[in-house]
């Protein structure tokens, strides 16, 4: 797609949304969805108030857009069902459906490593073709989003890229969290560190997804860490993703 593509970003005030905007706000024409958390935007970004749980609200936000980066969700792995249902399932449906009704041809969906969390615990390396084994209702909601994306791609011809994102956190905080005795670890510390993805790399991964000429795909996203828990080969080959950072260098 051409430079200046009009892209709607949900979850624009979140950690990943801010990272993408930092590196690509001058590359795309960005419209940022603002709901409960105010979005601090630059002069080149447009802000619109909308609620992903309201289809009509999302239809207004989607008007005139060419692509959408859907990052908004309840990000808590331990989030209760009511919140998961409202934000991660109904909200994701509303984003996809409003995109379809508005003629949007590209959706980049923020999935998660938790889609196959139990496999991550047991296997040395995981690829997009690993069996679906969510470790939480949060993980279940991300599998729902991937399945919804497959349906919208096959049924309506929308290009949908699903990104199973690793851990996009401050590296020092990630290190302390991984090795903290007080933390109830989902994964062994070394696997948790291997999931790290830098702000620069997650921004590039989203950018590559927006530019990719693919009907559908599920890809893992981490930085170029020395130990790999996720197979990045398909993202590198099909998206042209080239991670620049590593957790070892960052620490």
CSV table of C-alpha atoms in Angstrom, one decimal:
chain,number,residue,atom,x,y,z
A,1,UNK,CA,0.0,0.0,0.0
A,2,UNK,CA,1.2,3.5,-0.7
A,3,UNK,CA,2.9,5.9,1.6
A,4,UNK,CA,0.4,8.0,3.5
A,5,UNK,CA,-2.1,5.2,4.0
A,6,UNK,CA,-4.9,6.2,6.3
A,7,UNK,CA,-4.7,3.9,9.3
A,8,UNK,CA,-7.0,3.8,12.3
A,9,UNK,CA,-5.3,2.7,15.6
A,10,UNK,CA,-7.2,1.3,18.5
A,11,UNK,CA,-5.4,1.2,21.8
A,12,UNK,CA,-3.3,4.1,20.7
A,13,UNK,CA,-2.5,5.2,24.2
A,14,UNK,CA,-1.1,1.8,25.2
A,15,UNK,CA,2.5,0.7,25.2
A,16,UNK,CA,2.5,-0.9,21.7
A,17,UNK,CA,0.3,1.9,20.3
A,18,UNK,CA,2.7,4.5,21.5
A,19,UNK,CA,5.7,2.6,20.1
A,20,UNK,CA,4.1,2.3,16.6
A,21,UNK,CA,3.2,5.9,16.6
A,22,UNK,CA,6.7,7.1,17.7
A,23,UNK,CA,8.3,5.4,14.7
A,24,UNK,CA,5.7,5.7,12.0
A,25,UNK,CA,3.5,8.7,12.7
A,26,UNK,CA,5.2,10.6,9.8
A,27,UNK,CA,4.9,7.6,7.5
A,28,UNK,CA,1.1,7.0,7.8
A,29,UNK,CA,-1.9,9.2,8.2
A,30,UNK,CA,-2.9,8.1,11.6
A,31,UNK,CA,-6.3,8.4,13.3
A,32,UNK,CA,-6.2,7.5,17.0
A,33,UNK,CA,-9.1,6.0,18.9
A,34,UNK,CA,-9.6,7.7,22.3
A,35,UNK,CA,-12.0,6.3,24.9
A,36,UNK,CA,-11.4,6.4,28.6
A,37,UNK,CA,-7.6,7.1,28.4
A,38,UNK,CA,-6.8,10.4,26.8
A,39,UNK,CA,-4.4,10.2,23.8
A,40,UNK,CA,-1.6,12.7,23.6
A,41,UNK,CA,-1.2,13.2,19.9
A,42,UNK,CA,1.2,15.1,17.7
A,43,UNK,CA,0.1,17.7,15.1
A,44,UNK,CA,0.2,15.1,12.4
A,45,UNK,CA,-2.2,12.7,14.2
A,46,UNK,CA,-6.0,12.8,14.3
A,47,UNK,CA,-7.8,11.8,17.5
A,48,UNK,CA,-11.3,10.5,17.5
A,49,UNK,CA,-13.5,9.5,20.5
A,50,UNK,CA,-14.9,6.0,20.0
A,51,UNK,CA,-15.8,2.9,21.9
A,52,UNK,CA,-14.9,-0.6,20.5
A,53,UNK,CA,-17.9,-2.1,22.4
A,54,UNK,CA,-20.3,0.0,20.3
A,55,UNK,CA,-20.5,-0.9,16.6
A,56,UNK,CA,-22.0,2.4,15.6
A,57,UNK,CA,-19.3,4.3,17.3
A,58,UNK,CA,-16.7,2.3,15.5
A,59,UNK,CA,-18.4,2.8,12.1
A,60,UNK,CA,-17.9,6.6,12.6
A,61,UNK,CA,-14.3,6.1,13.6
A,62,UNK,CA,-13.6,3.8,10.6
A,63,UNK,CA,-15.0,6.2,8.0
A,64,UNK,CA,-12.5,6.9,5.3
A,65,UNK,CA,-9.8,4.6,6.6
A,66,UNK,CA,-7.8,2.2,4.5
A,67,UNK,CA,-6.4,0.0,7.3
A,68,UNK,CA,-6.8,-0.6,11.0
A,69,UNK,CA,-4.3,-1.7,13.6
A,70,UNK,CA,-6.4,-3.2,16.4
A,71,UNK,CA,-4.5,-3.1,19.7
A,72,UNK,CA,-7.3,-2.3,22.1
A,73,UNK,CA,-8.1,-5.0,24.7
A,74,UNK,CA,-8.1,-5.9,28.3
A,75,UNK,CA,-4.4,-6.9,28.4
A,76,UNK,CA,-4.5,-8.7,31.8
A,77,UNK,CA,-3.8,-12.4,31.5
A,78,UNK,CA,-6.0,-12.8,34.6
A,79,UNK,CA,-8.8,-10.6,33.4
A,80,UNK,CA,-12.3,-11.7,34.4
A,81,UNK,CA,-14.7,-13.1,31.8
A,82,UNK,CA,-17.0,-10.1,31.8
A,83,UNK,CA,-14.2,-7.8,30.8
A,84,UNK,CA,-12.8,-10.4,28.3
A,85,UNK,CA,-16.2,-10.8,26.7
A,86,UNK,CA,-16.9,-7.1,26.4
A,87,UNK,CA,-13.5,-5.8,25.3
A,88,UNK,CA,-11.6,-8.6,23.7
A,89,UNK,CA,-14.4,-10.5,22.0
A,90,UNK,CA,-17.3,-8.1,21.3
A,91,UNK,CA,-14.9,-5.3,20.9
A,92,UNK,CA,-12.8,-7.2,18.4
A,93,UNK,CA,-15.9,-8.2,16.4
A,94,UNK,CA,-17.0,-4.6,16.3
A,95,UNK,CA,-13.7,-3.5,14.9
A,96,UNK,CA,-13.6,-6.2,12.2
A,97,UNK,CA,-17.3,-5.7,11.3
A,98,UNK,CA,-17.0,-1.9,11.1
A,99,UNK,CA,-13.9,-2.4,8.9
A,100,UNK,CA,-15.8,-4.6,6.6
A,101,UNK,CA,-18.8,-2.3,6.4
A,102,UNK,CA,-16.5,0.7,5.7
A,103,UNK,CA,-14.6,-1.0,2.9
A,104,UNK,CA,-11.3,-1.3,4.9
A,105,UNK,CA,-9.0,-3.8,3.1
A,106,UNK,CA,-6.3,-4.4,5.8
A,107,UNK,CA,-6.5,-5.4,9.4
A,108,UNK,CA,-3.5,-5.9,11.7
A,109,UNK,CA,-4.7,-7.7,14.9
A,110,UNK,CA,-2.6,-7.8,18.1
A,111,UNK,CA,-2.8,-11.4,19.2
A,112,UNK,CA,-0.6,-12.8,21.9
A,113,UNK,CA,2.0,-15.5,22.9
A,114,UNK,CA,-0.8,-16.6,25.4
A,115,UNK,CA,-2.7,-18.1,22.4
A,116,UNK,CA,-0.4,-21.1,22.8
A,117,UNK,CA,0.8,-20.5,26.4
A,118,UNK,CA,0.7,-24.1,27.5
A,119,UNK,CA,2.8,-25.2,24.5
A,120,UNK,CA,5.3,-22.5,25.3
A,121,UNK,CA,5.7,-24.1,28.8
A,122,UNK,CA,6.4,-27.5,27.4
A,123,UNK,CA,8.2,-27.0,24.0
A,124,UNK,CA,11.6,-25.5,23.2
A,125,UNK,CA,10.4,-23.5,20.2
A,126,UNK,CA,7.0,-22.5,19.0
A,127,UNK,CA,5.8,-21.6,15.5
A,128,UNK,CA,2.5,-20.3,14.1
A,129,UNK,CA,1.5,-23.9,13.2
A,130,UNK,CA,1.7,-25.0,16.9
A,131,UNK,CA,-1.5,-26.5,18.3
A,132,UNK,CA,-3.8,-24.0,19.9
A,133,UNK,CA,-3.3,-24.2,23.7
A,134,UNK,CA,-4.3,-20.9,25.4
A,135,UNK,CA,-3.3,-20.5,29.0
A,136,UNK,CA,-6.1,-18.2,30.0
A,137,UNK,CA,-9.4,-16.6,29.0
A,138,UNK,CA,-7.2,-13.8,27.7
A,139,UNK,CA,-5.4,-16.3,25.4
A,140,UNK,CA,-8.8,-17.7,24.4
A,141,UNK,CA,-9.9,-14.3,23.3
A,142,UNK,CA,-6.8,-13.9,21.1
A,143,UNK,CA,-7.6,-17.2,19.4
A,144,UNK,CA,-11.1,-15.9,18.8
A,145,UNK,CA,-9.6,-12.8,17.1
A,146,UNK,CA,-7.4,-15.0,14.9
A,147,UNK,CA,-10.3,-17.2,13.9
A,148,UNK,CA,-12.4,-14.1,13.2
A,149,UNK,CA,-9.6,-12.8,11.1
A,150,UNK,CA,-9.5,-16.0,9.1
A,151,UNK,CA,-13.2,-15.8,8.5
A,152,UNK,CA,-13.2,-12.2,7.4
A,153,UNK,CA,-10.3,-12.9,5.1
A,154,UNK,CA,-11.9,-15.9,3.4
A,155,UNK,CA,-15.4,-14.6,3.4
A,156,UNK,CA,-14.9,-10.9,2.6
A,157,UNK,CA,-11.4,-10.8,1.1
A,158,UNK,CA,-9.9,-8.5,3.8
A,159,UNK,CA,-6.2,-8.9,4.3
A,160,UNK,CA,-5.7,-9.9,8.0
A,161,UNK,CA,-2.4,-10.2,9.7
A,162,UNK,CA,-2.4,-11.6,13.3
A,163,UNK,CA,0.7,-10.9,15.4
A,164,UNK,CA,1.4,-13.2,18.4
A,165,UNK,CA,3.4,-10.5,20.3
A,166,UNK,CA,5.9,-11.5,22.9
A,167,UNK,CA,6.8,-9.2,25.9
A,168,UNK,CA,7.0,-5.5,24.9
A,169,UNK,CA,8.3,-4.2,28.3
A,170,UNK,CA,11.1,-2.2,29.6
A,171,UNK,CA,14.1,-4.7,29.6
A,172,UNK,CA,15.2,-4.0,33.2
A,173,UNK,CA,11.6,-4.3,34.5
A,174,UNK,CA,11.2,-7.5,32.5
A,175,UNK,CA,14.4,-9.0,34.0
A,176,UNK,CA,13.4,-8.2,37.5
A,177,UNK,CA,9.9,-9.5,36.9
A,178,UNK,CA,11.2,-12.7,35.4
A,179,UNK,CA,13.4,-13.6,38.3
A,180,UNK,CA,11.3,-12.2,41.1
A,181,UNK,CA,10.5,-14.8,43.8
A,182,UNK,CA,7.2,-13.0,44.5
A,183,UNK,CA,6.0,-13.3,40.9
A,184,UNK,CA,3.9,-16.3,40.0
A,185,UNK,CA,5.6,-17.1,36.8
A,186,UNK,CA,3.7,-18.2,33.8
A,187,UNK,CA,6.9,-19.3,32.1
A,188,UNK,CA,10.5,-20.1,33.2
A,189,UNK,CA,12.6,-16.9,33.5
A,190,UNK,CA,14.8,-17.8,30.5
A,191,UNK,CA,11.7,-18.2,28.2
A,192,UNK,CA,10.2,-15.0,29.5
A,193,UNK,CA,13.3,-13.1,28.5
A,194,UNK,CA,13.4,-14.8,25.1
A,195,UNK,CA,9.9,-13.3,24.4
A,196,UNK,CA,11.1,-9.7,24.7
A,197,UNK,CA,10.5,-7.4,21.8
A,198,UNK,CA,11.7,-3.8,21.7
A,199,UNK,CA,9.6,-0.7,20.9
A,200,UNK,CA,11.5,-0.3,17.6
A,201,UNK,CA,11.0,-3.9,16.6
A,202,UNK,CA,7.3,-4.1,17.4
A,203,UNK,CA,6.7,-0.9,15.5
A,204,UNK,CA,8.6,-2.3,12.5
A,205,UNK,CA,6.6,-5.6,12.7
A,206,UNK,CA,3.3,-3.7,12.6
A,207,UNK,CA,4.6,-1.6,9.7
A,208,UNK,CA,5.7,-4.7,7.7
A,209,UNK,CA,2.2,-6.2,8.4
A,210,UNK,CA,0.5,-3.1,7.0
A,211,UNK,CA,2.6,-3.2,3.8
A,212,UNK,CA,2.5,-7.0,3.3
A,213,UNK,CA,0.6,-8.3,0.3
A,214,UNK,CA,-0.9,-11.3,2.0
A,215,UNK,CA,-4.4,-12.6,2.3
A,216,UNK,CA,-4.0,-13.9,5.9
A,217,UNK,CA,-1.2,-14.8,8.2
A,218,UNK,CA,-0.3,-15.5,11.9
A,219,UNK,CA,3.2,-14.5,12.9
A,220,UNK,CA,5.2,-14.4,16.1
A,221,UNK,CA,7.0,-11.3,17.2
A,222,UNK,CA,10.1,-11.0,19.3
A,223,UNK,CA,13.4,-9.1,19.0
A,224,UNK,CA,16.5,-10.8,17.7
A,225,UNK,CA,17.3,-12.4,21.1
A,226,UNK,CA,20.1,-15.0,21.3
A,227,UNK,CA,17.7,-17.5,22.7
A,228,UNK,CA,14.5,-18.0,20.6
A,229,UNK,CA,11.4,-19.4,22.0
A,230,UNK,CA,9.3,-18.4,18.9
A,231,UNK,CA,10.1,-19.3,15.3
A,232,UNK,CA,10.3,-15.9,13.5
A,233,UNK,CA,11.2,-17.4,10.1
A,234,UNK,CA,7.8,-16.9,8.6
A,235,UNK,CA,7.6,-13.3,9.7
A,236,UNK,CA,11.1,-12.7,8.3
A,237,UNK,CA,10.3,-14.4,5.0
A,238,UNK,CA,6.7,-13.4,4.3
A,239,UNK,CA,6.6,-10.0,6.0
A,240,UNK,CA,10.3,-8.9,5.6
A,241,UNK,CA,10.6,-8.4,9.3
A,242,UNK,CA,14.2,-7.7,10.4
A,243,UNK,CA,14.4,-7.4,14.2
A,244,UNK,CA,17.2,-4.9,15.2
A,245,UNK,CA,17.5,-5.4,18.9
A,246,UNK,CA,18.1,-8.1,21.5
A,247,UNK,CA,17.4,-8.5,25.2
A,248,UNK,CA,21.0,-9.3,25.8
A,249,UNK,CA,22.2,-6.0,24.4
A,250,UNK,CA,19.3,-4.1,26.1
A,251,UNK,CA,20.3,-5.5,29.5
